[in-house]
mmCIF file of C-alpha atoms in Angstrom:
data_model
loop_
_atom_site.group_PDB
_atom_site.id
_atom_site.type_symbol
_atom_site.label_atom_id
_atom_site.label_comp_id
_atom_site.label_asym_id
_atom_site.label_seq_id
_atom_site.Cartn_x
_atom_site.Cartn_y
_atom_site.Cartn_z
ATOM 1 C CA MET A 1 136.834 -46.504 13.135
ATOM 2 C CA LEU A 2 136.854 -49.082 15.906
ATOM 3 C CA ARG A 3 134.843 -46.823 18.169
ATOM 4 C CA PHE A 4 132.389 -46.149 15.319
ATOM 5 C CA LEU A 5 131.961 -49.863 14.652
ATOM 6 C CA GLU A 6 131.348 -50.631 18.297
ATOM 7 C CA SER A 7 128.880 -47.745 18.579
ATOM 8 C CA MET A 8 127.038 -48.976 15.487
ATOM 9 C CA GLN A 9 126.564 -52.391 17.077
ATOM 10 C CA TRP A 10 125.010 -50.821 20.153
ATOM 11 C CA VAL A 11 122.769 -48.606 18.024
ATOM 12 C CA LEU A 12 121.527 -51.652 16.112
ATOM 13 C CA PHE A 13 120.949 -53.543 19.339
ATOM 14 C CA ILE A 14 118.937 -50.697 20.861
ATOM 15 C CA PHE A 15 116.989 -50.156 17.635
ATOM 16 C CA PHE A 16 115.984 -53.792 17.195
ATOM 17 C CA THR A 17 115.164 -54.140 20.884
ATOM 18 C CA ALA A 18 112.856 -51.140 20.705
ATOM 19 C CA ALA A 19 111.333 -52.209 17.368
ATOM 20 C CA TYR A 20 110.370 -55.657 18.646
ATOM 21 C CA ALA A 21 109.607 -54.772 22.272
ATOM 22 C CA TYR A 22 105.864 -55.036 21.576
ATOM 23 C CA GLN A 23 106.301 -58.803 21.161
ATOM 24 C CA ILE A 24 107.188 -59.042 24.846
ATOM 25 C CA PHE A 25 103.671 -57.768 25.537
ATOM 26 C CA TYR A 26 102.364 -60.334 23.059
ATOM 27 C CA LEU A 27 104.239 -62.975 25.048
ATOM 28 C CA LEU A 28 102.493 -61.941 28.267
ATOM 29 C CA VAL A 29 99.079 -61.911 26.591
ATOM 30 C CA GLY A 30 99.819 -65.307 25.060
ATOM 31 C CA LEU A 31 100.695 -66.743 28.463
ATOM 32 C CA TRP A 32 97.864 -65.324 30.550
ATOM 33 C CA GLY A 33 95.329 -63.735 28.226
ATOM 34 C CA LYS A 34 92.166 -65.678 27.443
ATOM 35 C CA GLN A 35 91.747 -67.109 23.980
ATOM 36 C CA ARG A 36 89.166 -65.344 21.850
ATOM 37 C CA GLY A 37 86.123 -67.501 21.195
ATOM 38 C CA GLY A 38 83.367 -67.407 18.614
ATOM 39 C CA VAL A 39 79.582 -67.563 18.555
ATOM 40 C CA GLU A 40 78.274 -70.671 20.331
ATOM 41 C CA ASN A 41 74.937 -70.814 18.507
ATOM 42 C CA ALA A 42 76.444 -69.849 15.180
ATOM 43 C CA GLU A 43 74.628 -70.063 11.877
ATOM 44 C CA LEU A 44 75.941 -72.959 9.827
ATOM 45 C CA HIS A 45 77.629 -71.568 6.725
ATOM 46 C CA ARG A 46 78.424 -73.352 3.482
ATOM 47 C CA TYR A 47 82.124 -73.986 2.828
ATOM 48 C CA ALA A 48 84.476 -75.573 0.341
ATOM 49 C CA ALA A 49 87.768 -77.074 1.487
ATOM 50 C CA ILE A 50 90.372 -76.231 -1.147
ATOM 51 C CA ILE A 51 93.486 -78.364 -1.672
ATOM 52 C CA SER A 52 96.232 -77.443 -4.115
ATOM 53 C CA ALA A 53 98.229 -80.612 -4.741
ATOM 54 C CA ARG A 54 101.182 -81.533 -6.925
ATOM 55 C CA ASN A 55 102.143 -85.211 -6.920
ATOM 56 C CA GLU A 56 100.554 -85.823 -3.516
ATOM 57 C CA SER A 57 98.918 -89.205 -4.160
ATOM 58 C CA ALA A 58 100.545 -90.707 -1.052
ATOM 59 C CA VAL A 59 98.938 -88.316 1.423
ATOM 60 C CA ILE A 60 95.954 -86.537 -0.110
ATOM 61 C CA GLY A 61 93.505 -89.378 0.547
ATOM 62 C CA ARG A 62 94.130 -89.154 4.271
ATOM 63 C CA LEU A 63 93.433 -85.401 4.310
ATOM 64 C CA ILE A 64 90.193 -85.821 2.370
ATOM 65 C CA ARG A 65 89.114 -88.543 4.776
ATOM 66 C CA THR A 66 89.607 -86.250 7.787
ATOM 67 C CA LEU A 67 87.569 -83.575 6.002
ATOM 68 C CA LYS A 68 84.788 -86.045 5.260
ATOM 69 C CA GLU A 69 84.756 -87.006 8.956
ATOM 70 C CA GLN A 70 84.208 -83.450 10.213
ATOM 71 C CA ASP A 71 81.625 -82.828 12.923
ATOM 72 C CA TYR A 72 79.741 -80.605 10.505
ATOM 73 C CA PRO A 73 76.855 -81.250 8.087
ATOM 74 C CA SER A 74 78.352 -82.931 5.023
ATOM 75 C CA GLU A 75 75.996 -81.116 2.677
ATOM 76 C CA LEU A 76 77.560 -77.811 3.804
ATOM 77 C CA LEU A 77 81.158 -78.836 3.170
ATOM 78 C CA ASP A 78 82.562 -79.753 -0.243
ATOM 79 C CA VAL A 79 86.133 -80.871 -0.823
ATOM 80 C CA ILE A 80 87.678 -79.499 -4.018
ATOM 81 C CA VAL A 81 91.168 -80.363 -5.279
ATOM 82 C CA VAL A 82 93.260 -78.744 -7.976
ATOM 83 C CA ALA A 83 95.764 -81.332 -9.203
ATOM 84 C CA ASP A 84 98.425 -78.897 -10.348
ATOM 85 C CA ASN A 85 100.914 -80.112 -12.964
ATOM 86 C CA CYS A 86 100.763 -83.630 -11.551
ATOM 87 C CA THR A 87 102.676 -86.503 -13.087
ATOM 88 C CA ASP A 88 101.251 -89.126 -10.718
ATOM 89 C CA ASN A 89 97.703 -90.273 -9.933
ATOM 90 C CA THR A 90 96.855 -87.536 -7.415
ATOM 91 C CA ALA A 91 93.663 -86.676 -9.319
ATOM 92 C CA GLU A 92 92.434 -90.291 -9.327
ATOM 93 C CA VAL A 93 93.177 -90.781 -5.625
ATOM 94 C CA ALA A 94 91.358 -87.537 -4.744
ATOM 95 C CA ARG A 95 88.294 -88.497 -6.803
ATOM 96 C CA SER A 96 88.189 -91.948 -5.235
ATOM 97 C CA ALA A 97 88.262 -90.315 -1.792
ATOM 98 C CA GLY A 98 85.201 -88.225 -2.660
ATOM 99 C CA ALA A 99 86.644 -84.886 -3.760
ATOM 100 C CA ILE A 100 85.694 -82.715 -6.716
ATOM 101 C CA VAL A 101 88.867 -82.515 -8.829
ATOM 102 C CA TYR A 102 90.159 -80.021 -11.370
ATOM 103 C CA GLU A 103 93.344 -80.761 -13.265
ATOM 104 C CA ARG A 104 95.652 -77.900 -14.261
ATOM 105 C CA PHE A 105 98.658 -78.050 -16.567
ATOM 106 C CA ASN A 106 100.615 -74.838 -16.896
ATOM 107 C CA LYS A 107 104.421 -74.881 -16.986
ATOM 108 C CA VAL A 108 104.697 -71.084 -17.219
ATOM 109 C CA GLN A 109 102.589 -69.910 -14.281
ATOM 110 C CA VAL A 110 103.952 -72.258 -11.642
ATOM 111 C CA GLY A 111 103.111 -72.088 -7.962
ATOM 112 C CA LYS A 112 100.336 -72.444 -5.425
ATOM 113 C CA GLY A 113 99.080 -68.888 -5.953
ATOM 114 C CA TYR A 114 98.372 -69.514 -9.627
ATOM 115 C CA ALA A 115 96.744 -72.868 -8.864
ATOM 116 C CA LEU A 116 94.414 -71.298 -6.286
ATOM 117 C CA ASP A 117 93.480 -68.498 -8.684
ATOM 118 C CA TYR A 118 92.704 -71.051 -11.403
ATOM 119 C CA LEU A 119 90.522 -73.068 -9.043
ATOM 120 C CA PHE A 120 88.575 -70.153 -7.551
ATOM 121 C CA LYS A 121 87.762 -68.761 -10.997
ATOM 122 C CA HIS A 122 86.503 -72.152 -12.192
ATOM 123 C CA ILE A 123 84.354 -72.543 -9.077
ATOM 124 C CA PHE A 124 82.795 -69.108 -9.586
ATOM 125 C CA GLU A 125 82.190 -69.711 -13.293
ATOM 126 C CA GLU A 126 80.694 -73.175 -12.917
ATOM 127 C CA GLN A 127 78.927 -73.026 -9.547
ATOM 128 C CA GLY A 128 78.287 -69.302 -9.183
ATOM 129 C CA GLU A 129 79.897 -66.674 -6.996
ATOM 130 C CA ASP A 130 77.398 -67.294 -4.189
ATOM 131 C CA ALA A 131 77.846 -71.071 -4.011
ATOM 132 C CA TYR A 132 79.960 -70.827 -0.858
ATOM 133 C CA ASP A 133 80.199 -68.369 2.020
ATOM 134 C CA ALA A 134 83.915 -69.004 2.504
ATOM 135 C CA PHE A 135 86.749 -71.356 1.626
ATOM 136 C CA PHE A 136 89.278 -73.326 3.662
ATOM 137 C CA VAL A 137 92.765 -73.750 2.195
ATOM 138 C CA PHE A 138 94.844 -76.803 3.091
ATOM 139 C CA ASP A 139 98.074 -78.493 2.042
ATOM 140 C CA ALA A 140 97.770 -82.117 0.973
ATOM 141 C CA ASP A 141 99.874 -83.436 3.867
ATOM 142 C CA ASN A 142 97.605 -81.990 6.565
ATOM 143 C CA ILE A 143 95.426 -83.895 9.019
ATOM 144 C CA VAL A 144 92.386 -81.932 10.204
ATOM 145 C CA ASP A 145 90.890 -82.214 13.680
ATOM 146 C CA PRO A 146 87.213 -83.352 13.581
ATOM 147 C CA GLN A 147 86.059 -80.090 15.200
ATOM 148 C CA PHE A 148 88.020 -77.835 12.838
ATOM 149 C CA VAL A 149 85.184 -76.640 10.594
ATOM 150 C CA ARG A 150 82.716 -76.222 13.444
ATOM 151 C CA GLU A 151 85.171 -74.132 15.469
ATOM 152 C CA MET A 152 86.149 -71.979 12.486
ATOM 153 C CA ASN A 153 82.463 -71.470 11.728
ATOM 154 C CA LYS A 154 81.922 -70.066 15.225
ATOM 155 C CA MET A 155 84.579 -67.423 14.630
ATOM 156 C CA TYR A 156 83.520 -66.670 11.065
ATOM 157 C CA ASP A 157 79.918 -66.162 12.167
ATOM 158 C CA THR A 158 80.957 -63.179 14.303
ATOM 159 C CA GLY A 159 81.134 -61.247 11.019
ATOM 160 C CA GLU A 160 84.363 -59.517 12.086
ATOM 161 C CA TYR A 161 86.860 -61.287 9.876
ATOM 162 C CA SER A 162 87.651 -61.508 6.176
ATOM 163 C CA ALA A 163 89.989 -64.419 6.898
ATOM 164 C CA LEU A 164 90.920 -66.704 9.783
ATOM 165 C CA THR A 165 93.983 -68.746 10.595
ATOM 166 C CA SER A 166 94.144 -71.785 12.880
ATOM 167 C CA TYR A 167 96.307 -73.632 15.409
ATOM 168 C CA ARG A 168 99.093 -75.381 13.488
ATOM 169 C CA ASN A 169 100.425 -78.445 15.269
ATOM 170 C CA SER A 170 102.741 -81.116 13.864
ATOM 171 C CA GLN A 171 102.436 -84.806 13.036
ATOM 172 C CA ASN A 172 106.170 -85.443 13.295
ATOM 173 C CA PHE A 173 107.470 -83.015 15.918
ATOM 174 C CA CYS A 174 110.008 -85.403 17.410
ATOM 175 C CA ALA A 175 111.256 -86.983 14.159
ATOM 176 C CA ASN A 176 114.485 -84.952 14.348
ATOM 177 C CA TRP A 177 115.840 -81.473 15.084
ATOM 178 C CA ILE A 178 114.677 -80.150 11.697
ATOM 179 C CA SER A 179 111.013 -81.133 12.002
ATOM 180 C CA ALA A 180 111.052 -79.972 15.636
ATOM 181 C CA GLY A 181 112.467 -76.588 14.625
ATOM 182 C CA TYR A 182 109.643 -76.014 12.158
ATOM 183 C CA ALA A 183 106.967 -77.242 14.530
ATOM 184 C CA LEU A 184 108.147 -75.151 17.470
ATOM 185 C CA TRP A 185 108.202 -72.025 15.308
ATOM 186 C CA PHE A 186 104.616 -72.603 14.128
ATOM 187 C CA LEU A 187 103.468 -73.264 17.694
ATOM 188 C CA ARG A 188 105.105 -70.032 18.796
ATOM 189 C CA GLU A 189 103.364 -68.215 15.948
ATOM 190 C CA SER A 190 99.995 -69.601 17.055
ATOM 191 C CA ARG A 191 100.339 -69.073 20.812
ATOM 192 C CA PHE A 192 102.464 -65.941 21.078
ATOM 193 C CA LEU A 193 101.715 -64.026 17.882
ATOM 194 C CA ASN A 194 98.299 -64.814 16.419
ATOM 195 C CA ARG A 195 96.522 -65.468 19.709
ATOM 196 C CA PRO A 196 97.588 -62.116 21.248
ATOM 197 C CA ARG A 197 96.910 -60.303 17.978
ATOM 198 C CA THR A 198 93.309 -61.463 17.913
ATOM 199 C CA ARG A 199 92.865 -60.760 21.601
ATOM 200 C CA LEU A 200 94.120 -57.188 21.070
ATOM 201 C CA GLY A 201 92.265 -56.586 17.792
ATOM 202 C CA VAL A 202 95.406 -56.577 15.629
ATOM 203 C CA ASN A 203 95.638 -58.438 12.321
ATOM 204 C CA CYS A 204 97.033 -61.977 12.198
ATOM 205 C CA ALA A 205 99.080 -63.548 9.436
ATOM 206 C CA VAL A 206 98.033 -66.717 7.630
ATOM 207 C CA SER A 207 100.777 -69.290 7.201
ATOM 208 C CA GLY A 208 100.056 -71.156 4.006
ATOM 209 C CA THR A 209 97.648 -73.803 5.235
ATOM 210 C CA GLY A 210 94.698 -74.273 7.559
ATOM 211 C CA PHE A 211 93.155 -70.886 6.904
ATOM 212 C CA LEU A 212 89.754 -69.545 5.872
ATOM 213 C CA ILE A 213 89.068 -66.792 3.380
ATOM 214 C CA SER A 214 85.678 -65.182 2.868
ATOM 215 C CA ALA A 215 84.073 -65.511 -0.552
ATOM 216 C CA ASP A 216 83.419 -61.744 -0.370
ATOM 217 C CA VAL A 217 87.158 -61.065 -0.620
ATOM 218 C CA LEU A 218 87.551 -63.291 -3.660
ATOM 219 C CA ARG A 219 84.541 -61.737 -5.365
ATOM 220 C CA GLU A 220 85.856 -58.236 -4.751
ATOM 221 C CA GLU A 221 89.308 -59.096 -6.087
ATOM 222 C CA GLY A 222 88.158 -61.316 -8.943
ATOM 223 C CA GLY A 223 90.029 -64.357 -7.648
ATOM 224 C CA TRP A 224 93.272 -65.027 -5.811
ATOM 225 C CA ASN A 225 95.680 -62.331 -6.970
ATOM 226 C CA TYR A 226 98.699 -63.296 -4.877
ATOM 227 C CA HIS A 227 101.470 -64.971 -6.855
ATOM 228 C CA LEU A 228 104.738 -64.214 -5.063
ATOM 229 C CA LEU A 229 106.769 -67.128 -3.686
ATOM 230 C CA THR A 230 105.114 -66.573 -0.295
ATOM 231 C CA GLU A 231 101.551 -65.908 -1.408
ATOM 232 C CA ASP A 232 100.250 -66.414 2.148
ATOM 233 C CA ILE A 233 102.378 -63.582 3.544
ATOM 234 C CA GLU A 234 101.539 -61.414 0.552
ATOM 235 C CA PHE A 235 97.833 -61.908 1.286
ATOM 236 C CA SER A 236 98.377 -61.119 4.984
ATOM 237 C CA ILE A 237 100.280 -57.914 4.174
ATOM 238 C CA ALA A 238 97.729 -56.800 1.585
ATOM 239 C CA SER A 239 94.912 -57.399 4.088
ATOM 240 C CA ALA A 240 96.577 -55.190 6.703
ATOM 241 C CA VAL A 241 97.199 -52.442 4.143
ATOM 242 C CA ARG A 242 93.595 -52.549 2.894
ATOM 243 C CA GLY A 243 92.059 -52.713 6.342
ATOM 244 C CA ARG A 244 90.713 -56.251 6.059
ATOM 245 C CA LYS A 245 90.749 -58.140 9.325
ATOM 246 C CA ILE A 246 92.408 -61.538 9.787
ATOM 247 C CA GLY A 247 91.633 -63.383 13.017
ATOM 248 C CA TYR A 248 92.848 -66.519 14.791
ATOM 249 C CA CYS A 249 90.810 -69.513 15.913
ATOM 250 C CA GLY A 250 92.891 -71.451 18.411
ATOM 251 C CA ASN A 251 90.294 -74.199 18.832
ATOM 252 C CA ALA A 252 90.562 -75.168 15.158
ATOM 253 C CA ILE A 253 93.544 -77.514 14.849
ATOM 254 C CA ILE A 254 95.461 -78.939 11.924
ATOM 255 C CA TYR A 255 98.433 -81.287 12.042
ATOM 256 C CA ASP A 256 101.110 -80.481 9.484
ATOM 257 C CA GLU A 257 103.929 -82.731 8.302
ATOM 258 C CA GLN A 258 107.304 -80.985 8.499
ATOM 259 C CA PRO A 259 110.388 -81.693 6.347
ATOM 260 C CA GLU A 260 112.926 -83.983 7.985
ATOM 261 C CA ARG A 261 115.834 -83.649 5.551
ATOM 262 C CA PHE A 262 118.061 -80.590 5.605
ATOM 263 C CA ARG A 263 118.236 -80.390 1.815
ATOM 264 C CA GLN A 264 114.464 -80.145 1.566
ATOM 265 C CA SER A 265 114.365 -77.740 4.490
ATOM 266 C CA TRP A 266 116.972 -75.566 2.785
ATOM 267 C CA ASP A 267 114.986 -75.466 -0.472
ATOM 268 C CA GLN A 268 111.720 -74.656 1.272
ATOM 269 C CA ARG A 269 113.113 -71.925 3.510
ATOM 270 C CA LEU A 270 115.127 -70.531 0.603
ATOM 271 C CA ARG A 271 111.817 -70.034 -1.215
ATOM 272 C CA TRP A 272 110.271 -68.459 1.887
ATOM 273 C CA SER A 273 113.209 -66.073 2.298
ATOM 274 C CA LYS A 274 113.097 -65.050 -1.354
ATOM 275 C CA GLY A 275 109.355 -64.546 -1.033
ATOM 276 C CA PHE A 276 109.881 -62.262 1.958
ATOM 277 C CA TYR A 277 112.256 -60.124 -0.115
ATOM 278 C CA GLN A 278 109.635 -59.944 -2.856
ATOM 279 C CA VAL A 279 107.031 -58.843 -0.330
ATOM 280 C CA ASP A 280 109.430 -56.239 1.078
ATOM 281 C CA ALA A 281 110.017 -54.777 -2.370
ATOM 282 C CA LYS A 282 106.311 -54.622 -3.185
ATOM 283 C CA TYR A 283 104.689 -53.582 0.106
ATOM 284 C CA THR A 284 107.186 -51.761 2.360
ATOM 285 C CA GLY A 285 106.035 -48.322 1.212
ATOM 286 C CA ALA A 286 102.374 -49.188 1.710
ATOM 287 C CA LEU A 287 103.066 -50.632 5.156
ATOM 288 C CA LEU A 288 104.972 -47.519 6.234
ATOM 289 C CA ARG A 289 102.059 -45.347 5.124
ATOM 290 C CA GLY A 290 99.666 -47.686 6.926
ATOM 291 C CA CYS A 291 101.601 -47.291 10.170
ATOM 292 C CA THR A 292 100.650 -43.612 10.218
ATOM 293 C CA ARG A 293 96.941 -44.424 10.573
ATOM 294 C CA GLY A 294 97.331 -45.057 14.272
ATOM 295 C CA GLY A 295 95.110 -47.314 16.340
ATOM 296 C CA LYS A 296 94.684 -51.013 15.630
ATOM 297 C CA ALA A 297 94.914 -50.520 11.856
ATOM 298 C CA GLY A 298 98.256 -48.755 12.197
ATOM 299 C CA MET A 299 99.509 -51.382 14.638
ATOM 300 C CA SER A 300 98.501 -54.130 12.208
ATOM 301 C CA CYS A 301 100.627 -52.543 9.502
ATOM 302 C CA TYR A 302 103.544 -52.044 11.895
ATOM 303 C CA ASP A 303 103.348 -55.644 13.095
ATOM 304 C CA MET A 304 103.334 -56.951 9.512
ATOM 305 C CA LEU A 305 106.244 -54.641 8.667
ATOM 306 C CA MET A 306 108.273 -56.135 11.516
ATOM 307 C CA THR A 307 107.255 -59.627 10.410
ATOM 308 C CA VAL A 308 108.811 -59.251 6.952
ATOM 309 C CA ALA A 309 111.591 -56.738 7.738
ATOM 310 C CA PRO A 310 114.997 -58.148 6.659
ATOM 311 C CA CYS A 311 116.619 -57.486 10.034
ATOM 312 C CA ASN A 312 118.949 -60.443 9.695
ATOM 313 C CA LEU A 313 120.527 -58.835 6.625
ATOM 314 C CA VAL A 314 121.192 -55.635 8.547
ATOM 315 C CA THR A 315 122.936 -57.641 11.246
ATOM 316 C CA ILE A 316 124.900 -59.635 8.670
ATOM 317 C CA GLY A 317 125.878 -56.420 6.885
ATOM 318 C CA SER A 318 127.294 -54.894 10.048
ATOM 319 C CA LEU A 319 129.246 -58.066 10.776
ATOM 320 C CA LEU A 320 130.646 -58.117 7.234
ATOM 321 C CA LEU A 321 131.792 -54.538 7.739
ATOM 322 C CA ALA A 322 133.585 -55.670 10.879
ATOM 323 C CA VAL A 323 135.234 -58.528 8.975
ATOM 324 C CA LEU A 324 136.320 -56.126 6.218
ATOM 325 C CA LEU A 325 137.897 -53.884 8.825
ATOM 326 C CA CYS A 326 139.678 -56.907 10.253
ATOM 327 C CA VAL A 327 141.103 -57.848 6.849
ATOM 328 C CA THR A 328 142.367 -54.325 6.151
ATOM 329 C CA SER A 329 144.020 -54.224 9.572
ATOM 330 C CA PHE A 330 146.561 -56.842 8.472
ATOM 331 C CA ALA A 331 148.373 -54.085 6.582
ATOM 332 C CA GLN A 332 148.765 -52.133 9.830
ATOM 333 C CA PRO A 333 151.200 -52.594 12.717
ATOM 334 C CA ALA A 334 150.677 -55.704 14.818
ATOM 335 C CA TYR A 335 149.229 -53.904 17.832
ATOM 336 C CA ILE A 336 146.451 -52.390 15.646
ATOM 337 C CA THR A 337 145.662 -55.792 14.141
ATOM 338 C CA TYR A 338 145.457 -57.219 17.650
ATOM 339 C CA ARG A 339 143.013 -54.527 18.769
ATOM 340 C CA VAL A 340 140.837 -55.045 15.681
ATOM 341 C CA MET A 341 140.785 -58.825 16.074
ATOM 342 C CA ARG A 342 139.926 -58.511 19.739
ATOM 343 C CA MET A 343 137.047 -56.135 19.029
ATOM 344 C CA LEU A 344 135.790 -58.278 16.160
ATOM 345 C CA GLY A 345 135.766 -61.321 18.401
ATOM 346 C CA ARG A 346 133.819 -59.434 21.071
ATOM 347 C CA ILE A 347 131.261 -58.171 18.536
ATOM 348 C CA LEU A 348 130.752 -61.642 17.048
ATOM 349 C CA MET A 349 130.469 -63.241 20.464
ATOM 350 C CA LEU A 350 127.954 -60.705 21.757
ATOM 351 C CA THR A 351 125.864 -60.866 18.581
ATOM 352 C CA VAL A 352 125.705 -64.648 18.389
ATOM 353 C CA ARG A 353 125.187 -65.016 22.128
ATOM 354 C CA GLY A 354 122.381 -62.452 22.170
ATOM 355 C CA ILE A 355 120.551 -63.970 19.208
ATOM 356 C CA THR A 356 120.990 -67.521 20.507
ATOM 357 C CA PHE A 357 119.719 -66.640 23.961
ATOM 358 C CA SER A 358 116.659 -64.856 22.528
ATOM 359 C CA LEU A 359 115.804 -67.791 20.288
ATOM 360 C CA PHE A 360 116.267 -70.272 23.123
ATOM 361 C CA ALA A 361 114.070 -68.199 25.413
ATOM 362 C CA PHE A 362 111.245 -68.045 22.868
ATOM 363 C CA GLY A 363 111.582 -71.759 22.140
ATOM 364 C CA ALA A 364 111.662 -72.719 25.804
ATOM 365 C CA VAL A 365 108.624 -70.630 26.714
ATOM 366 C CA THR A 366 106.720 -72.091 23.771
ATOM 367 C CA MET A 367 107.703 -75.629 24.714
ATOM 368 C CA ILE A 368 106.613 -75.145 28.316
ATOM 369 C CA ALA A 369 103.319 -73.495 27.347
ATOM 370 C CA GLU A 370 102.459 -76.118 24.701
ATOM 371 C CA TRP A 371 104.051 -79.152 26.375
ATOM 372 C CA LYS A 372 100.865 -81.226 26.630
ATOM 373 C CA ARG A 373 99.912 -80.607 22.996
ATOM 374 C CA ILE A 374 103.254 -81.796 21.612
ATOM 375 C CA ALA A 375 103.439 -85.516 20.879
ATOM 376 C CA GLY A 376 106.684 -87.261 21.786
ATOM 377 C CA PRO A 377 108.881 -88.401 24.690
ATOM 378 C CA ALA A 378 109.898 -85.815 27.258
ATOM 379 C CA TRP A 379 113.633 -86.166 26.626
ATOM 380 C CA LYS A 380 113.209 -85.339 22.961
ATOM 381 C CA LYS A 381 111.125 -82.286 23.747
ATOM 382 C CA VAL A 382 113.885 -81.032 26.030
ATOM 383 C CA LEU A 383 116.611 -81.867 23.504
ATOM 384 C CA TYR A 384 114.870 -80.105 20.619
ATOM 385 C CA THR A 385 114.314 -77.021 22.738
ATOM 386 C CA PHE A 386 118.097 -76.687 22.821
ATOM 387 C CA THR A 387 118.500 -77.373 19.082
ATOM 388 C CA PHE A 388 115.834 -74.814 18.145
ATOM 389 C CA PRO A 389 118.253 -71.827 18.157
ATOM 390 C CA PHE A 390 120.617 -73.717 15.846
ATOM 391 C CA PHE A 391 117.742 -74.477 13.455
ATOM 392 C CA MET A 392 116.803 -70.797 13.363
ATOM 393 C CA LEU A 393 120.431 -69.693 12.895
ATOM 394 C CA THR A 394 120.587 -71.745 9.703
ATOM 395 C CA TYR A 395 118.359 -69.012 8.270
ATOM 396 C CA VAL A 396 121.480 -66.807 8.086
ATOM 397 C CA PRO A 397 123.133 -68.570 5.119
ATOM 398 C CA ILE A 398 119.686 -69.236 3.643
ATOM 399 C CA SER A 399 118.862 -65.515 3.709
ATOM 400 C CA ILE A 400 122.121 -64.656 1.989
ATOM 401 C CA ALA A 401 121.600 -67.331 -0.681
ATOM 402 C CA ALA A 402 118.050 -66.123 -1.308
ATOM 403 C CA LEU A 403 119.264 -62.552 -1.735
ATOM 404 C CA VAL A 404 121.823 -63.325 -4.442
ATOM 405 C CA GLY A 405 120.451 -66.442 -6.163
ATOM 406 C CA LYS A 406 117.536 -67.449 -8.347
ATOM 407 C CA VAL A 407 114.876 -69.355 -6.441
ATOM 408 C CA GLU A 408 112.174 -71.592 -7.871
ATOM 409 C CA TRP A 409 109.483 -73.759 -6.318
ATOM 410 C CA LYS A 410 110.641 -77.307 -5.546
ATOM 411 C CA PRO A 411 108.452 -80.160 -4.275
ATOM 412 C CA ILE A 412 108.730 -81.411 -0.701
ATOM 413 C CA GLN A 413 108.665 -85.186 -0.348
ATOM 414 C CA HIS A 414 106.535 -86.124 2.615
ATOM 415 C CA GLY A 415 107.462 -88.849 5.045
ATOM 416 C CA ILE A 416 104.528 -91.062 4.186
ATOM 417 C CA ALA A 417 105.434 -90.859 0.507
ATOM 418 C CA LYS A 418 109.028 -91.738 1.345
ATOM 419 C CA VAL A 419 107.985 -94.785 3.377
ATOM 420 C CA GLN A 420 105.690 -95.934 0.594
ATOM 421 C CA GLU A 421 108.466 -95.686 -1.993
ATOM 422 C CA GLU A 422 110.856 -97.593 0.258
ATOM 423 C CA ARG A 423 108.304 -100.385 0.693
ATOM 424 C CA GLU A 424 107.684 -100.584 -3.055
ATOM 425 C CA SER A 425 111.411 -100.724 -3.786
ATOM 426 C CA ALA A 426 111.864 -103.462 -1.187
#
């Protein structure tokens, strides 16, 4: 049994290494490959910037202002907000800032996916299905670079993509180890996943905010039909399965605000983990069939399959088996218990050390590559490179909790809102 357990650990190690080896190539392309550009003399398309907001009065005005200040003709860019189940004055603040606002109150169909579907259908019914060529989707806490729309337009005008994602930087990278962990992961996703994918002709994944979706897709599907807890990943998976191409525009930049409290981080990542399980249950079969297509379409499906595969649960399961063996060994002679405990310790040490080293390596490479684009003192950047593996390892208990518990959407209080409340209370 001991030999079997040890052999199983090596089999898992070899399997996962082989399954994710392609990301080493992505890493090389991300480091030295040129970033894909768009059409310089692109036709100017008509867009709507969509914001789904729930009790975001403290931050939404700032986002709308950065959209109104875009280096793009204002008559070709509308800002439309769906104030979703708000109990504050988000709608009033958004209107005062110059946005078109729809208010939605639905306590049964809760979540961003339902709010987006509601908004798109109202836009099509009231303004017509041809009112806009494409839509941008933002979160209320974003800040948008002045060149964002113009750069996305250059990529969209190539006619190759049904959707585009952007470069996701952070407003509060160096606030603490939690915000830095989020931010470093999103930077890695931009530089070493989405950038190589687009360079190699493989599908990207959108990550909730700062993305474009063609109006053609919404017309074909009759709205936004993605309502799982991670509707962005669901859309990305469905696009790969259906052969729709998602690209990456690295010159289009948004600045996201990351959670700084562990409780909020836990709740948010618990929802993400549960959403990944939902996506696995719904799309794994389709992704496996898509992998058989071969070529870039097959690789897109394989890449998305590896993105949502619950590999951490497989690792946890094997470790739990080792722990169970350890417990049962207490009924055996002392020398057997000693051998089991020694092997269990070696397995745990090798597993944790291997995962920690891999996470640190990815974090360090990302930090070095993106050093100049990360705001904050040098010592904090170095410190949070070392805390990044710990942040990622907290996904282990989160993944287990998401597997066995009920998960619902919970609001994330943004830092600006927190400061405002503290000032009012003072």
